[in-house]
Short mmCIF file of C-alpha atoms in Angstrom, two decimals:
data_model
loop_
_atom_site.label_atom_id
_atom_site.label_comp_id
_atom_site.label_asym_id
_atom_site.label_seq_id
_atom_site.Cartn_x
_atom_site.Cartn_y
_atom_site.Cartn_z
CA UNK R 1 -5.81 -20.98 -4.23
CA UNK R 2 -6.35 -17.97 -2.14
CA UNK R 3 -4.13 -14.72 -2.95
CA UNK R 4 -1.28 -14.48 -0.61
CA UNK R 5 0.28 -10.38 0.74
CA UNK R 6 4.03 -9.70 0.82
CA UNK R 7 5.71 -7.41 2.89
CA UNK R 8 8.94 -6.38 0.73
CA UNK R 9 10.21 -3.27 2.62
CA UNK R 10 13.72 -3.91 1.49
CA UNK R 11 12.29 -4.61 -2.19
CA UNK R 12 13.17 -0.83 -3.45
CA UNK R 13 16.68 0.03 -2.12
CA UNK R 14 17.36 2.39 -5.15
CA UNK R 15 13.67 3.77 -4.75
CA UNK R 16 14.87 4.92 -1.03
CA UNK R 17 17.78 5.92 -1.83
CA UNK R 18 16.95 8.27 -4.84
CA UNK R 19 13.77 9.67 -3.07
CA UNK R 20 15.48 9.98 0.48
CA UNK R 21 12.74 7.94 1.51
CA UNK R 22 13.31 7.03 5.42
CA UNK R 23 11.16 4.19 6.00
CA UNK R 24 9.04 1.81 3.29
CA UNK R 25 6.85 -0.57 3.17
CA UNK R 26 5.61 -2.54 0.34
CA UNK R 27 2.68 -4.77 -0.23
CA UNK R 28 2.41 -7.21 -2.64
CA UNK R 29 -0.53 -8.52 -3.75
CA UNK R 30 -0.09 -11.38 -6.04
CA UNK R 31 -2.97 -10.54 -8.76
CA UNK R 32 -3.08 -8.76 -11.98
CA UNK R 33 -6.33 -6.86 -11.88
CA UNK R 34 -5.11 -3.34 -10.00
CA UNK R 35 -9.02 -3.00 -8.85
CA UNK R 36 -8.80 -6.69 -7.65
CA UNK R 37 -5.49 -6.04 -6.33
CA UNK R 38 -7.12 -2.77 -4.08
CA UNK R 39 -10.25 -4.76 -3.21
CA UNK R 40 -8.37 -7.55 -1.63
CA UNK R 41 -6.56 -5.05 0.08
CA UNK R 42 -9.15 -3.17 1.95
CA UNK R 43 -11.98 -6.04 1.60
CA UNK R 44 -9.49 -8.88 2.92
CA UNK R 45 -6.87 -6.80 4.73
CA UNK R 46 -8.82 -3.62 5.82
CA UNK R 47 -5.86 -2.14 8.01
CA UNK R 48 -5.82 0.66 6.21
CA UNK R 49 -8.31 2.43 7.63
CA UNK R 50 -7.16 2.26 11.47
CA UNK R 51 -3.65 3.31 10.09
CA UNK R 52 -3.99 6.80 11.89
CA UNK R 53 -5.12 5.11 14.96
CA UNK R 54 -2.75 2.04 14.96
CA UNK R 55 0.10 2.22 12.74
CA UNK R 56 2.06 -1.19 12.42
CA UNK R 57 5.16 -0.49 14.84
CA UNK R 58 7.63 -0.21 11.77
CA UNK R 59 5.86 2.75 10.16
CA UNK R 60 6.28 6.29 11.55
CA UNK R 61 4.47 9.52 10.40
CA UNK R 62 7.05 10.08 7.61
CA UNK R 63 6.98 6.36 6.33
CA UNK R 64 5.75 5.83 2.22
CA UNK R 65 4.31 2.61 1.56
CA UNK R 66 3.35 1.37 -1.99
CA UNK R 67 0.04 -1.39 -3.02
CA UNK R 68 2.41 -3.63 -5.19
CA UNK R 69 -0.12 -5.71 -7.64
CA UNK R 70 0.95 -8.63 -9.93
CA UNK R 71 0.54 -6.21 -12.81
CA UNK R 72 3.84 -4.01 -11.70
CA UNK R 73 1.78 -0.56 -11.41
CA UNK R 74 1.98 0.14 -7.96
CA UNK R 75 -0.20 3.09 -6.05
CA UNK R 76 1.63 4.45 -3.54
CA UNK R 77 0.35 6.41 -0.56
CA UNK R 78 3.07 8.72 0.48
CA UNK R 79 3.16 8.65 3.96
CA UNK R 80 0.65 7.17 7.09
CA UNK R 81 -0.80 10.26 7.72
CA UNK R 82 -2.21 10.81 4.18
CA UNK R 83 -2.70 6.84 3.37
CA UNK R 84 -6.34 6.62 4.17
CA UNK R 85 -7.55 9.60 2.18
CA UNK R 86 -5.45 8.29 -0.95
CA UNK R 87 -6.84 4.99 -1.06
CA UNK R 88 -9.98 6.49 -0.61
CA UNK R 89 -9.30 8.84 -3.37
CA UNK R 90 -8.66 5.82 -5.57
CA UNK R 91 -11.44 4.00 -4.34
CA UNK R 92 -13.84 6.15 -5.95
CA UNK R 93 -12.15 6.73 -9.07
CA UNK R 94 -12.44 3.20 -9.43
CA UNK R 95 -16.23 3.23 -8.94
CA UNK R 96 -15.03 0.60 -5.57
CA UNK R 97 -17.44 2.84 -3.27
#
């Protein structure tokens, strides 16, 4: 069975209301493993890195969107401008580069 992504923006209403958030996004990845969850991410996905360059049309500069594994710890990247260089950031303290 392959591993399916979610898009649950509306997933968090408490979470946007509490941080003021103005726009979300979430993506669900439907595995356990948080370094399997990040590797199908940017391996299978791999949008994040043209997210500078060509944002889906929902997200703005100020949108915060969260990596939501199976395992309930999700990373979150707080908003598009800074979302490469965090998963980046991740990526090598995971040893994924």
């Amino acid at each position: 069975m392959s591993d399916q992504v979610f898009s649950r923006s509306a997933g968090f209403p408490a979470a946007r209301e509490d941080s003021k958030i103005k726009s979300m996004m979430v993506i669900e990845i439907p595995v356990a493993d948080t370094r399997r969850a990040i590797e199908f991410y940017v391996g299978q996905l791999g949008f994040y890195i043209d997210l500078k360059k060509n944002p889906p049309s929902i997200w703005d500069a100020e949108t915060e969107f969260f990596i939501f594994p199976a395992n309930g710890i999700p990373i979150m990247c707080r908003k598009l401008t800074e979302a490469s260089d965090s998963v980046s950031r991740f990526m090598e303290s995971q040893s994924l580069f």
